[in-house]
Short mmCIF file of C-alpha atoms and ligand atoms in Angstrom, two decimals:
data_model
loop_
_atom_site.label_atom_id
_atom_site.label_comp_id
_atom_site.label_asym_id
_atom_site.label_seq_id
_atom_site.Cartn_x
_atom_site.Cartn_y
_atom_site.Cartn_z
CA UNK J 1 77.02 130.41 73.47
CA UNK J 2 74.82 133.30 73.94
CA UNK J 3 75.24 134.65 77.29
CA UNK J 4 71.91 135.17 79.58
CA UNK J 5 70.50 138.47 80.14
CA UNK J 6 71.20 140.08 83.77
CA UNK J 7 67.54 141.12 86.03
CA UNK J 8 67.39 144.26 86.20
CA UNK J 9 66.20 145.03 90.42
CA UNK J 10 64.92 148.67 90.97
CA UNK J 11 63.04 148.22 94.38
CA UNK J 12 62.30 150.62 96.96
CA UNK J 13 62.83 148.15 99.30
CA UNK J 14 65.77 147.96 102.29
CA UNK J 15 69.25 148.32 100.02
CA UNK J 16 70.99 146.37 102.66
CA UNK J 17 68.86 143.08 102.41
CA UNK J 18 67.99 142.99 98.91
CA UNK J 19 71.88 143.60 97.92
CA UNK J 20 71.95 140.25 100.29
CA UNK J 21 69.19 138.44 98.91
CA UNK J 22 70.90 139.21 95.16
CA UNK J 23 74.43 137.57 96.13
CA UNK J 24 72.88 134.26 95.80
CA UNK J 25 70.04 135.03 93.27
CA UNK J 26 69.89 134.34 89.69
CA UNK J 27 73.82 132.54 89.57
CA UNK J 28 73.37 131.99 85.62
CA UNK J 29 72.16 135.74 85.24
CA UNK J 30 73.31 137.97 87.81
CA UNK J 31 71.13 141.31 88.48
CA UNK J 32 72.27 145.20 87.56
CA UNK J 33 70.90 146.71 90.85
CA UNK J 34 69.88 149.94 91.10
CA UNK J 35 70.61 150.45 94.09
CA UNK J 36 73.76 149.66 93.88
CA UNK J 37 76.00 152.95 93.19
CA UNK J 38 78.15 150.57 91.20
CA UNK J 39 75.38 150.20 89.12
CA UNK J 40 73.48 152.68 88.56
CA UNK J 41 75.14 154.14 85.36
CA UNK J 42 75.14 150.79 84.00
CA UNK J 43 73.93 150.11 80.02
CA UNK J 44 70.35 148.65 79.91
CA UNK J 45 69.43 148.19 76.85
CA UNK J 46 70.36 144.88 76.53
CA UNK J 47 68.57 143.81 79.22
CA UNK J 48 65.43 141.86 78.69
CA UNK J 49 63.87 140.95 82.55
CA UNK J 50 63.06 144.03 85.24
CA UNK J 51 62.01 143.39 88.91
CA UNK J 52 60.47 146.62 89.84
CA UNK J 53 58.82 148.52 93.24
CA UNK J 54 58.47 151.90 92.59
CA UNK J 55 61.01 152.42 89.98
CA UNK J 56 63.21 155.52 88.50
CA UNK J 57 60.65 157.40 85.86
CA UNK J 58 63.31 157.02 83.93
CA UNK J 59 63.63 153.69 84.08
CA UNK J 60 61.50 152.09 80.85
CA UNK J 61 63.28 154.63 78.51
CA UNK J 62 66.64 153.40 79.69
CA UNK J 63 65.68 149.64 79.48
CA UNK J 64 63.95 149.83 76.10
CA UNK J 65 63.79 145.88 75.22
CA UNK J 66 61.95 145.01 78.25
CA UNK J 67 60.49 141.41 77.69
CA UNK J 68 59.27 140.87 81.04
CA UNK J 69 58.46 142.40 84.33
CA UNK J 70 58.06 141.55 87.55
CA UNK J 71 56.08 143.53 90.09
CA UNK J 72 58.05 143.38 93.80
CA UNK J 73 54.95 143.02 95.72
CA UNK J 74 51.04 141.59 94.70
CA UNK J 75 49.75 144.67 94.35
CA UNK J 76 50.86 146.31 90.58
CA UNK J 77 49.09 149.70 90.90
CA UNK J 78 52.58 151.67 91.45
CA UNK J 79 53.31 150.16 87.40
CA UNK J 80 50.45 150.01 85.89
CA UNK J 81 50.11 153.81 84.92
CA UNK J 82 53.47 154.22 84.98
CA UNK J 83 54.43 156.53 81.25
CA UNK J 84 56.32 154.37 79.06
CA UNK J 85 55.71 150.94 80.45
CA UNK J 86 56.34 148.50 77.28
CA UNK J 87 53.33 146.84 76.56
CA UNK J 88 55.05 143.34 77.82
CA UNK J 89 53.59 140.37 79.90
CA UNK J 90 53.55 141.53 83.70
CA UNK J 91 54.16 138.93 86.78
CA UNK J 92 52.98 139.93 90.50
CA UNK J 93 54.48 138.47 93.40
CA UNK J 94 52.39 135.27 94.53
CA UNK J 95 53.95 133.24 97.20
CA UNK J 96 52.84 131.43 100.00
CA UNK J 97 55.26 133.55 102.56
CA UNK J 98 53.20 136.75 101.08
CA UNK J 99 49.95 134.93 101.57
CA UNK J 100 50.59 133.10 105.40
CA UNK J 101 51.41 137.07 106.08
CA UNK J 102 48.71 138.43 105.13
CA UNK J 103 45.83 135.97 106.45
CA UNK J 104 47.90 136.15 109.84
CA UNK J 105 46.87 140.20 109.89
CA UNK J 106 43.93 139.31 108.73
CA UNK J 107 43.20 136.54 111.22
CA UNK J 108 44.72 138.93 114.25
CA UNK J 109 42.87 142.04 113.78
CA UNK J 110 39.08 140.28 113.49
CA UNK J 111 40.25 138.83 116.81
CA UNK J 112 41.47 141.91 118.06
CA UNK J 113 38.19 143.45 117.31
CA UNK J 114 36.01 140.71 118.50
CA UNK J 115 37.74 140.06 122.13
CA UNK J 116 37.69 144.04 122.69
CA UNK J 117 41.67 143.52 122.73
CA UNK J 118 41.90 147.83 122.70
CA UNK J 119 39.62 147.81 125.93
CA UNK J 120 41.27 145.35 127.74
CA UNK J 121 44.95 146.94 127.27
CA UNK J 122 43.38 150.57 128.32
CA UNK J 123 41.52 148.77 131.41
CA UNK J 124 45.05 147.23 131.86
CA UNK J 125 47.07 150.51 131.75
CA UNK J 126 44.46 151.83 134.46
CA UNK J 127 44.39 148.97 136.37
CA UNK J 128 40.86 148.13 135.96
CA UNK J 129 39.51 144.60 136.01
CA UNK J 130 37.25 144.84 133.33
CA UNK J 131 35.47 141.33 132.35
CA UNK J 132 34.30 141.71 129.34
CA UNK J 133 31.84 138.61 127.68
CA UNK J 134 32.91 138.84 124.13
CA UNK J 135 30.66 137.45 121.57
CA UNK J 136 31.87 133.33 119.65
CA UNK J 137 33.52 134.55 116.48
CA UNK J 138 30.39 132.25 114.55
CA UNK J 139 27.78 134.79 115.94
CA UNK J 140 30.19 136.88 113.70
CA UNK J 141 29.98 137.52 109.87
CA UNK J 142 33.13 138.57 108.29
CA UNK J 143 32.66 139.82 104.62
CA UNK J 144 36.08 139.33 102.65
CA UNK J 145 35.77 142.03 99.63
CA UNK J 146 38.08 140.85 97.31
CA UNK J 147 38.14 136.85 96.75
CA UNK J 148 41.84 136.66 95.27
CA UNK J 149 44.28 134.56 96.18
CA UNK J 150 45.22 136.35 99.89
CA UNK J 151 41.45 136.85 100.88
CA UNK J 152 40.59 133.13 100.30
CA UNK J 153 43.73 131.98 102.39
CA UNK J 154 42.56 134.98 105.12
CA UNK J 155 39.00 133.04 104.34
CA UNK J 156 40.11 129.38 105.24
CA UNK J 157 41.55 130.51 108.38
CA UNK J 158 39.49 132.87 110.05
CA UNK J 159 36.84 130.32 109.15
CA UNK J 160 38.75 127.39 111.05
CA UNK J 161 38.85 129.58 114.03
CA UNK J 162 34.75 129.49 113.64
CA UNK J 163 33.65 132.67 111.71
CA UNK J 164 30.79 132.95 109.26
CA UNK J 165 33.05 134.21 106.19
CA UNK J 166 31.03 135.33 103.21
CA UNK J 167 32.45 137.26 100.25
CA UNK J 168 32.21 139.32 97.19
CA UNK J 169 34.09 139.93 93.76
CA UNK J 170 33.91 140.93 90.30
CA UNK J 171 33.31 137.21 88.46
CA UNK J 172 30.77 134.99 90.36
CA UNK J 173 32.70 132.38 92.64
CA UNK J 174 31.60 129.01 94.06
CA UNK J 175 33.92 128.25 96.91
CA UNK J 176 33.22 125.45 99.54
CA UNK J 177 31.51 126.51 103.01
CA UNK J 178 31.33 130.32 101.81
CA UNK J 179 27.92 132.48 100.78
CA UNK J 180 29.69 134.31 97.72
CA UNK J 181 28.82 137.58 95.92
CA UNK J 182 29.19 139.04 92.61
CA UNK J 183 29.42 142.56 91.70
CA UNK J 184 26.01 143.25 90.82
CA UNK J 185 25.00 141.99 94.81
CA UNK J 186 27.00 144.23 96.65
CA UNK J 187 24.62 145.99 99.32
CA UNK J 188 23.13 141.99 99.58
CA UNK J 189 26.60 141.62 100.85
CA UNK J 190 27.03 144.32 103.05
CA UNK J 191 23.90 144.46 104.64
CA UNK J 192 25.26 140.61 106.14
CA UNK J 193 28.69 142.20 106.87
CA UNK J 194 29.57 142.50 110.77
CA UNK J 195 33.49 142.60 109.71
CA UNK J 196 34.44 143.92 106.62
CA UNK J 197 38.26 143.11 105.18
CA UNK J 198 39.19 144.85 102.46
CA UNK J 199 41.86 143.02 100.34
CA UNK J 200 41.12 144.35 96.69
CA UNK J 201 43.62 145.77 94.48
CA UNK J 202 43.38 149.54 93.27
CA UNK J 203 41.80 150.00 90.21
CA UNK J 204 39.92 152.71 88.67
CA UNK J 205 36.35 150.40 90.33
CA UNK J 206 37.75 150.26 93.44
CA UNK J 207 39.05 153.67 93.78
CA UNK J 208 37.29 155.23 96.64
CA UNK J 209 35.03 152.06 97.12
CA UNK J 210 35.16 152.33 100.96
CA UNK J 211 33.06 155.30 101.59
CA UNK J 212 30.15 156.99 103.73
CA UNK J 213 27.82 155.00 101.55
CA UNK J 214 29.13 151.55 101.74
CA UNK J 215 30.09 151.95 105.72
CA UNK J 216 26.15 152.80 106.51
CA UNK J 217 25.04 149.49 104.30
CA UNK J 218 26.96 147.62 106.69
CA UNK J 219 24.58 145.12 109.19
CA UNK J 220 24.16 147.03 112.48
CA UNK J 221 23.44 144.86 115.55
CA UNK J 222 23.74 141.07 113.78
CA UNK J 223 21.37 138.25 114.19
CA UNK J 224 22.93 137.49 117.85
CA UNK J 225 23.25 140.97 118.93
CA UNK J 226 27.00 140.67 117.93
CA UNK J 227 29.74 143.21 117.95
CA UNK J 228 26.42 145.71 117.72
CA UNK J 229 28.58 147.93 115.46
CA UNK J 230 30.70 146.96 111.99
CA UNK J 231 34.05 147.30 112.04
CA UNK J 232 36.32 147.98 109.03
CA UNK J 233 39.42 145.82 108.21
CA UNK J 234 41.48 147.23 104.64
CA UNK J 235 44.87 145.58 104.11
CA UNK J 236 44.29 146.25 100.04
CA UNK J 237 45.04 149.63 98.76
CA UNK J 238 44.58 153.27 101.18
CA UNK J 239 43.17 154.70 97.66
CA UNK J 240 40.19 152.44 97.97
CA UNK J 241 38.88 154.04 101.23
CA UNK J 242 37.96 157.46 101.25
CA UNK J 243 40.11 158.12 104.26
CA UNK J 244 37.60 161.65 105.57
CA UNK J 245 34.52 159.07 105.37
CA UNK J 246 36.42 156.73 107.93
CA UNK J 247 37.16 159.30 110.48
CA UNK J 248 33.55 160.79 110.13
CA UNK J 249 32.31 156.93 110.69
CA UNK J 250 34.37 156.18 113.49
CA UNK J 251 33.34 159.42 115.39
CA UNK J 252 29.70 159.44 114.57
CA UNK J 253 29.30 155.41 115.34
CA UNK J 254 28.52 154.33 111.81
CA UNK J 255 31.74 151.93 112.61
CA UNK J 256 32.75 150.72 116.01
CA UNK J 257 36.19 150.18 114.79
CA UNK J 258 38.71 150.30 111.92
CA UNK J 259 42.59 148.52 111.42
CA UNK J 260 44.34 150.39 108.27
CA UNK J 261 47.27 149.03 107.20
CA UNK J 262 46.92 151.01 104.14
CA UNK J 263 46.56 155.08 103.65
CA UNK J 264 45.47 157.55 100.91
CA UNK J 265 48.87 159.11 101.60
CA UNK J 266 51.46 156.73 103.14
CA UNK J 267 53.12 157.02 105.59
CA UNK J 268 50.22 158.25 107.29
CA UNK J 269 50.69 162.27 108.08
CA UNK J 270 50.77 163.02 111.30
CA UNK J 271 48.75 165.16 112.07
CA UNK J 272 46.27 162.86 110.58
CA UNK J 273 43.02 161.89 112.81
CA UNK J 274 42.98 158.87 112.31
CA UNK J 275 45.87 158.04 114.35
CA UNK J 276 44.10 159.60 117.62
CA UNK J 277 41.06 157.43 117.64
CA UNK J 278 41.75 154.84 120.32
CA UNK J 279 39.35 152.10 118.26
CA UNK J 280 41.72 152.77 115.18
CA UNK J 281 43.90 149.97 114.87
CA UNK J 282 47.02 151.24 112.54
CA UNK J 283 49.63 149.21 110.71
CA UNK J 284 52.37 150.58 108.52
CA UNK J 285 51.87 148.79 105.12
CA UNK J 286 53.48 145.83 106.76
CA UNK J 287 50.18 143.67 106.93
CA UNK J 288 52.09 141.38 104.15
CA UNK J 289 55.85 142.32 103.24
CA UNK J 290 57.72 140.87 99.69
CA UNK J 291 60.61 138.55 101.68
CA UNK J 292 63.24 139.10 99.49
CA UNK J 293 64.49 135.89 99.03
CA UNK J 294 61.03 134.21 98.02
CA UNK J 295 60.93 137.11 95.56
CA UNK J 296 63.79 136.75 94.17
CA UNK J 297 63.18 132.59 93.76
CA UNK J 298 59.83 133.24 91.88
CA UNK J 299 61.40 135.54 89.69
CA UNK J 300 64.16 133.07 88.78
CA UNK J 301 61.37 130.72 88.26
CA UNK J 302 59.41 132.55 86.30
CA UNK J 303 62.05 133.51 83.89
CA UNK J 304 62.52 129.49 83.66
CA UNK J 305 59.21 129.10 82.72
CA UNK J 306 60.00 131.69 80.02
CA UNK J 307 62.60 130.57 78.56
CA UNK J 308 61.54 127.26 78.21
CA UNK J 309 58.36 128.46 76.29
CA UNK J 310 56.19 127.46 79.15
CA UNK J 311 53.23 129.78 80.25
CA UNK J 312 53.92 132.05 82.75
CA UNK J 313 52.20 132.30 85.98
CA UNK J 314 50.44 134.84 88.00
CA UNK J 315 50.22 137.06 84.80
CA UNK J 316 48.61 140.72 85.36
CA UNK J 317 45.51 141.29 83.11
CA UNK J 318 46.56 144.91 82.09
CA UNK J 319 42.92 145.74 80.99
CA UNK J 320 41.05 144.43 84.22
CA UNK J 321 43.98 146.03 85.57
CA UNK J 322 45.67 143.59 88.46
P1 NDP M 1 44.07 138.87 93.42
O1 NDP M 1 44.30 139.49 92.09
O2 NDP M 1 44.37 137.44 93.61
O3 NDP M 1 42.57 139.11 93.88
C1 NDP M 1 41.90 140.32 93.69
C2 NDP M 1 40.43 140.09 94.03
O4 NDP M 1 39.76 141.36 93.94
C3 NDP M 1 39.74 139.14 93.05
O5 NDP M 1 38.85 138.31 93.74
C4 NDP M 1 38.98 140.11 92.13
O6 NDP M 1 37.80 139.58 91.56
C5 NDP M 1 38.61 141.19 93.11
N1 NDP M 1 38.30 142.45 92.41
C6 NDP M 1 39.12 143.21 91.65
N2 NDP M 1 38.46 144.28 91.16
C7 NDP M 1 37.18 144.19 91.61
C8 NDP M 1 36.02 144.96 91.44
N3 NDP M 1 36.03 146.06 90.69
N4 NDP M 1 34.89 144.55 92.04
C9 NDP M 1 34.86 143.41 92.78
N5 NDP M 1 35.94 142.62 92.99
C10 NDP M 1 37.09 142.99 92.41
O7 NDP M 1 44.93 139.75 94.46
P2 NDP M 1 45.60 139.32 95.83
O8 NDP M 1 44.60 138.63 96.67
O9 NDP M 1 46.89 138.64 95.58
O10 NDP M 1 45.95 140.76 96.44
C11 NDP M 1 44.95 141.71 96.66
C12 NDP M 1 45.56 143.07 96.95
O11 NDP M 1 46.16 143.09 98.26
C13 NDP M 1 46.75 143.49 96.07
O12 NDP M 1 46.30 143.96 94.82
C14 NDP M 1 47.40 144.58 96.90
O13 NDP M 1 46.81 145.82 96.60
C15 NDP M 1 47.06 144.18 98.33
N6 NDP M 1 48.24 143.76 99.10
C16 NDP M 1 48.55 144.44 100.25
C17 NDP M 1 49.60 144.06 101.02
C18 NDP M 1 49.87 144.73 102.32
O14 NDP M 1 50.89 144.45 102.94
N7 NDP M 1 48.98 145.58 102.79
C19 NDP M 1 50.47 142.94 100.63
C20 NDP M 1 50.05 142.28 99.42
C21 NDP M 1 48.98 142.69 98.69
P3 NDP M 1 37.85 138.36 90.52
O15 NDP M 1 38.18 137.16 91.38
O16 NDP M 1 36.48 138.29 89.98
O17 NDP M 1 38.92 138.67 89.53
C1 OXD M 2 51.97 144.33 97.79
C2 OXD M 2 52.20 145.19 98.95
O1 OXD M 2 51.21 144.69 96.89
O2 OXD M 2 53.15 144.93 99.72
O3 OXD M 2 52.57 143.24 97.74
O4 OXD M 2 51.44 146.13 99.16
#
């Protein structure tokens, strides 16, 4: 009986709870953690499966018979130029715990922005009783850029709670109840766009994608007199917004407000302006965390699928590039 090869875990994650998620994961396998000083000198070139956040650079010429990998979070950015990554099939993390996250940021910061929630905590520090007759969220368009799977989850909900959702993406989409966008109709899209939420992954395209340009295509002053200035949502990557052009747009009106949860440099610097302006909602990369356990399950599922010589799932197209 051959025996079955260990996962190897490098993630930059909390040592303490992924050592606890790995007691009970993979039982057939086990895992050579990283992390774990008892590990780390540990033979890899035996070992055919890799779960990896931010790994050692070291790490693909140690574990040279690679025959899968799993990215820790959605995103696969952090791997993707990574020097010596084998040119094997590549899994992102797609659960529904990642994707009830995310639309739940999503969700909460278009209604933070919409009921002036900023406002009414300053009035309430001062003591002021300041009504305030926010607009109905359908008077409100909210322009998802990126239609993947978290941004149509964000979609559905924000559009139960009454939104006009619209959205945009690379390949032409038809999805039910939503005005969709391809590539080529970008400023079309924008120039509808009270509420834009970024959520697309960082790719050479998207690489500065939120800048001075884009923000001053946005709609000013909607149909119904709405919000009267865009706001800016990005949950995706902080390369993607050119971080300068935010600041400038905050401070010279072009946006009325921003929520980051994602920075050119993370975490955010701070000395950083960003973090002064009072209608700059900021997050710490937490919009959507990898819950250890449901990572570790759809790796262990995945690798199922494999070995069975079933297709694997949620496969990163390395030339598109997520
Ligand atoms: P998906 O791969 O499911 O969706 C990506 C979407 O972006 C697709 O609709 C795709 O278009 C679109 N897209 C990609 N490139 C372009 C382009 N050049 N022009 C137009 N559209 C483009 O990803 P997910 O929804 O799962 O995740 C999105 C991103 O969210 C991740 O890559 C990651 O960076 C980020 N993330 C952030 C987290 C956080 O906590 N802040 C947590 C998890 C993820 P098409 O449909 O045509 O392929
Ligand atoms: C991800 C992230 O990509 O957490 O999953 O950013």
């Amino acid at each position: 009986m051959t025996s079955k090869s260990p996962v190897l875990v490098d993630l930059k994650f909390d040592p303490k709870v992924v050592a606890t998620a790995l007691k009970t994961a993979f039982p057939d396998r086990g895992s050579i953690n990283l992390a774990d000083p008892a590990h780390r000198d540990r033979d890899l070139t035996a070992v055919d499966y890799a779960l990896l956040w931010k790994p050692a650079p070291d790490l693909f010429r140690r574990a040279p018979n690679l025959k899968l990998i799993f990215s820790g979070g959605a995103g696969v950015d952090s791997l993707i130029g990574l020097d010596g990554l084998p040119d094997v099939p590549m899994v992102r993390f797609v659960d529904r715990s990642l994707t009830v996250r995310m639309s739940e940021w999503v969700v909460l910061q278009c209604l933070m922005h919409l009921r002036d929630v900023v406002g009414h905590i300053q009035n309430q520090r001062k003591r002021v009783w300041g009504k305030q007759v926010a607009p109905e969220a359908r008077e409100v368009t909210v322009g998802m850029m990126g239609l993947g799977v978290l941004a149509q989850d964000a979609a559905a909900k924000l559009q139960a709670i009454g939104f006009n959702v619209i959205g945009w993406s690379r390949s032409a989409k038809q999805i039910k109840g939503m005005q969709t966008f391809d590539a080529g109709a970008l400023d079309a899209f924008l120039g509808r766009t009270d509420i834009l939420v970024g959520l697309l992954p960082l790719t050479p395209e998207t690489t500065g994608i939120y800048n001075a340009s884009l923000f001053a295509k946005l709609r000013r002053n909607g149909p119904l007199g709405a919000l009267g200035q865009p706001v800016f949502i990005n949950a995706g990557r902080g390369k993607s917004q050119v971080q300068a052009d935010i600041t400038a747009a905050i401070e010279n009106g072009v946006l009325g407000g921003a929520s980051l949860d994602v920075f050119e440099v993370e975490p955010l610097p701070a000395d950083d302006p960003l973090w002064a302006h009072e209608n700059v909602i900021i997050t710490p990369h937490d919009a959507a965390v990898s819950e250890e356990y449901a990572l570790m399950r759809h790796v262990e599922e995945q690798i199922v699928r494999f070995e069975r010589g079933e297709p694997l799932q949620f496969l990163v197209d390395r030339r598109r590039g997520y």
